[in-house]
XYZ file of N, CA, C and O in Angstrom:
328
model
N 72.107 205.212 112.883
C 72.712 203.985 112.427
C 73.013 203.055 113.595
O 72.856 201.851 113.473
N 73.446 203.587 114.719
C 73.783 202.730 115.840
C 72.551 202.035 116.410
O 72.643 200.911 116.897
N 71.395 202.681 116.335
C 70.166 202.030 116.796
C 69.844 200.845 115.902
O 69.450 199.781 116.377
N 70.034 201.013 114.612
C 69.793 199.919 113.676
C 70.718 198.739 113.972
O 70.280 197.592 113.972
N 71.989 199.021 114.232
C 72.930 197.953 114.557
C 72.559 197.266 115.858
O 72.667 196.038 115.970
N 72.112 198.029 116.835
C 71.691 197.446 118.111
C 70.483 196.537 117.919
O 70.412 195.453 118.505
N 69.538 196.964 117.084
C 68.368 196.136 116.817
C 68.764 194.840 116.117
O 68.231 193.778 116.431
N 69.695 194.937 115.187
C 70.144 193.734 114.495
C 70.856 192.798 115.459
O 70.706 191.582 115.376
N 71.645 193.362 116.392
C 72.366 192.537 117.354
C 71.380 191.809 118.275
O 71.552 190.623 118.554
N 70.350 192.504 118.720
C 69.358 191.868 119.584
C 68.634 190.761 118.837
O 68.419 189.669 119.372
N 68.286 191.011 117.593
C 67.615 189.997 116.786
C 68.517 188.794 116.575
O 68.088 187.644 116.719
N 69.787 189.031 116.255
C 70.735 187.928 116.070
C 70.918 187.156 117.363
O 70.946 185.927 117.361
N 71.042 187.856 118.485
C 71.229 187.199 119.769
C 70.035 186.327 120.115
O 70.189 185.200 120.586
N 68.837 186.841 119.890
C 67.630 186.066 120.169
C 67.580 184.829 119.295
O 67.226 183.740 119.763
N 67.946 184.968 118.027
C 67.970 183.815 117.123
C 68.995 182.785 117.582
O 68.725 181.588 117.589
N 70.180 183.251 117.984
C 71.226 182.337 118.430
C 70.809 181.593 119.694
O 71.038 180.393 119.820
N 70.191 182.299 120.626
C 69.756 181.658 121.865
C 68.650 180.649 121.589
O 68.652 179.554 122.147
N 67.740 181.009 120.706
C 66.644 180.095 120.375
C 67.169 178.844 119.684
O 66.731 177.736 119.967
N 68.111 179.021 118.791
C 68.599 177.884 118.009
C 69.599 177.021 118.780
O 69.509 175.797 118.758
N 70.560 177.643 119.458
C 71.623 176.885 120.109
C 71.378 176.663 121.593
O 71.989 175.800 122.190
N 70.521 177.450 122.181
C 70.300 177.361 123.612
C 71.146 178.394 124.330
O 72.184 178.829 123.827
N 70.718 178.787 125.515
C 71.416 179.851 126.220
C 72.844 179.493 126.620
O 73.731 180.343 126.584
N 73.099 178.259 126.996
C 74.449 177.874 127.434
C 75.448 177.990 126.284
O 76.552 178.511 126.461
N 75.072 177.520 125.124
C 75.982 177.611 123.978
C 76.112 179.031 123.460
O 77.182 179.442 123.028
N 75.035 179.790 123.507
C 75.117 181.190 123.066
C 76.024 181.986 123.994
O 76.788 182.848 123.553
N 75.980 181.699 125.281
C 76.832 182.382 126.243
C 78.288 181.973 126.098
O 79.195 182.763 126.358
N 78.532 180.759 125.639
C 79.903 180.260 125.507
C 80.725 181.074 124.515
O 81.955 181.070 124.587
N 80.073 181.782 123.635
C 80.792 182.631 122.686
C 81.622 183.680 123.425
O 82.713 184.035 123.004
N 81.121 184.153 124.551
C 81.853 185.174 125.307
C 83.154 184.647 125.888
O 84.053 185.424 126.180
N 83.270 183.342 126.055
C 84.513 182.765 126.573
C 85.665 182.968 125.597
O 86.824 182.981 125.988
N 85.366 183.089 124.330
C 86.387 183.144 123.289
C 86.829 184.580 122.982
O 87.747 184.792 122.204
N 86.232 185.557 123.624
C 86.579 186.957 123.369
C 88.071 187.236 123.603
O 88.689 187.933 122.798
N 88.701 186.709 124.667
C 90.145 186.966 124.828
C 90.979 186.445 123.652
O 91.976 187.065 123.268
N 90.555 185.339 123.054
C 91.284 184.821 121.888
C 91.148 185.762 120.696
O 92.123 186.004 119.973
N 89.952 186.285 120.490
C 89.743 187.229 119.391
C 90.553 188.498 119.618
O 91.190 189.010 118.686
N 90.569 188.995 120.846
C 91.318 190.217 121.144
C 92.814 190.007 120.941
O 93.505 190.873 120.376
N 93.313 188.860 121.361
C 94.736 188.558 121.167
C 95.067 188.437 119.684
O 96.088 188.946 119.221
N 94.190 187.772 118.939
C 94.421 187.609 117.497
C 94.451 188.962 116.793
O 95.316 189.212 115.947
N 93.512 189.844 117.143
C 93.500 191.176 116.540
C 94.762 191.945 116.889
O 95.319 192.655 116.055
N 95.211 191.814 118.129
C 96.433 192.502 118.542
C 97.640 192.031 117.766
O 98.491 192.825 117.352
N 97.732 190.724 117.546
C 98.866 190.169 116.799
C 98.787 190.553 115.327
O 99.780 190.974 114.726
N 97.592 190.435 114.740
C 97.445 190.689 113.303
C 97.515 192.168 112.928
O 98.164 192.535 111.949
N 96.826 193.006 113.712
C 96.692 194.402 113.304
C 97.618 195.372 114.038
O 97.893 196.455 113.546
N 98.074 194.997 115.220
C 98.912 195.902 116.000
C 100.351 195.407 116.133
O 101.142 195.995 116.857
N 100.664 194.305 115.485
C 102.011 193.715 115.482
C 102.511 193.408 116.897
O 103.689 193.558 117.190
N 101.617 192.977 117.759
C 102.024 192.581 119.105
C 102.667 191.203 119.062
O 102.387 190.398 118.175
N 103.523 190.929 120.024
C 104.218 189.647 120.083
C 103.275 188.568 120.625
O 102.495 188.809 121.539
N 103.361 187.391 120.048
C 102.597 186.242 120.509
C 103.556 185.335 121.262
O 104.516 184.819 120.686
N 103.309 185.128 122.537
C 104.209 184.322 123.363
C 103.654 182.918 123.555
O 102.470 182.655 123.298
N 104.501 182.031 124.016
C 104.073 180.658 124.299
C 103.015 180.650 125.404
O 102.092 179.829 125.392
N 103.143 181.555 126.365
C 102.164 181.667 127.446
C 100.777 181.998 126.882
O 99.772 181.423 127.310
N 100.718 182.899 125.926
C 99.437 183.276 125.313
C 98.827 182.096 124.555
O 97.609 181.871 124.613
N 99.656 181.348 123.855
C 99.168 180.179 123.107
C 98.640 179.128 124.075
O 97.572 178.541 123.861
N 99.374 178.901 125.171
C 98.924 177.931 126.172
C 97.616 178.332 126.817
O 96.709 177.504 126.992
N 97.498 179.597 127.164
C 96.248 180.087 127.758
C 95.097 179.997 126.758
O 93.965 179.683 127.131
N 95.374 180.254 125.489
C 94.345 180.117 124.459
C 93.863 178.683 124.337
O 92.670 178.428 124.158
N 94.792 177.743 124.463
C 94.409 176.328 124.410
C 93.522 175.963 125.598
O 92.546 175.214 125.450
N 93.835 176.489 126.770
C 93.009 176.233 127.953
C 91.606 176.819 127.752
O 90.601 176.184 128.104
N 91.525 178.010 127.185
C 90.225 178.639 126.923
C 89.416 177.794 125.945
O 88.221 177.540 126.160
N 90.046 177.344 124.874
C 89.324 176.519 123.895
C 88.874 175.198 124.503
O 87.748 174.741 124.263
N 89.732 174.570 125.298
C 89.372 173.308 125.938
C 88.216 173.515 126.913
O 87.261 172.737 126.925
N 88.286 174.569 127.707
C 87.200 174.854 128.650
C 85.889 175.143 127.945
O 84.830 174.700 128.389
N 85.957 175.866 126.847
C 84.749 176.168 126.078
C 84.164 174.893 125.484
O 82.947 174.685 125.496
N 85.027 174.032 124.964
C 84.558 172.763 124.395
C 83.918 171.882 125.468
O 82.897 171.234 125.229
N 84.497 171.869 126.658
C 83.906 171.098 127.757
C 82.573 171.702 128.203
O 81.614 170.980 128.473
N 82.510 173.021 128.283
C 81.293 173.693 128.748
C 80.130 173.530 127.774
O 78.978 173.476 128.198
N 80.426 173.455 126.497
C 79.358 173.327 125.502
C 79.017 171.878 125.183
O 78.063 171.616 124.462
N 79.796 170.946 125.693
C 79.518 169.538 125.442
C 80.147 168.996 124.179
O 79.849 167.879 123.768
N 81.018 169.770 123.526
C 81.700 169.254 122.342
C 82.684 168.152 122.716
O 82.941 167.249 121.935
N 83.227 168.238 123.919
C 84.109 167.200 124.457
C 83.470 166.698 125.740
O 83.098 167.483 126.604
N 83.336 165.378 125.853
C 82.785 164.769 127.054
C 83.863 163.879 127.645
O 84.434 163.041 126.950
N 84.157 164.079 128.912
C 85.172 163.275 129.571
C 84.678 161.851 129.754
O 83.493 161.622 130.002
N 85.565 160.860 129.660
C 85.158 159.465 129.841
C 84.589 159.247 131.244
O 85.113 159.760 132.225
N 83.507 158.500 131.308
C 82.887 158.212 132.585
C 82.011 159.332 133.108
O 81.435 159.224 134.175
N 81.887 160.417 132.382
C 81.091 161.555 132.823
C 79.843 161.746 131.961
O 79.085 162.664 132.194
N 79.645 160.901 130.974
C 78.527 161.106 130.045
C 77.175 161.003 130.743
O 76.258 161.741 130.415
N 77.040 160.140 131.732
C 75.761 159.969 132.412
C 75.494 161.023 133.457
O 74.378 161.119 133.970
N 76.485 161.841 133.814
C 76.298 162.838 134.863
C 75.333 163.945 134.439
O 74.694 164.552 135.280
N 75.243 164.215 133.153
C 74.404 165.298 132.683
C 72.918 164.904 132.618
O 72.070 165.756 132.507
N 72.636 163.609 132.681
C 71.260 163.150 132.571
C 70.478 163.482 133.843
O 71.009 163.373 134.942
N 69.235 163.917 133.695
C 68.415 164.207 134.892
C 68.129 162.947 135.679
O 67.970 161.875 135.115
N 68.033 163.107 136.984
C 67.805 161.938 137.857
C 66.430 161.964 138.433
O 65.786 162.863 138.673
């Protein structure tokens, strides 16, 4: 069964990279700490602190900047090839 799951994961990963591009497919890994924290709070009754929320916001902002969902003013032309 684990081989089947591994094959499905490779197929899904290849599809995601082909469709979204490698940079966006890799950006999913940036959000893993948020998922781990959410699981800890929901399933293990861990405390959620203001520090954790702030760090989560920084992670989301960085991911949005890295994937191009947010573009800083005056920086839009920097990504264009010269």
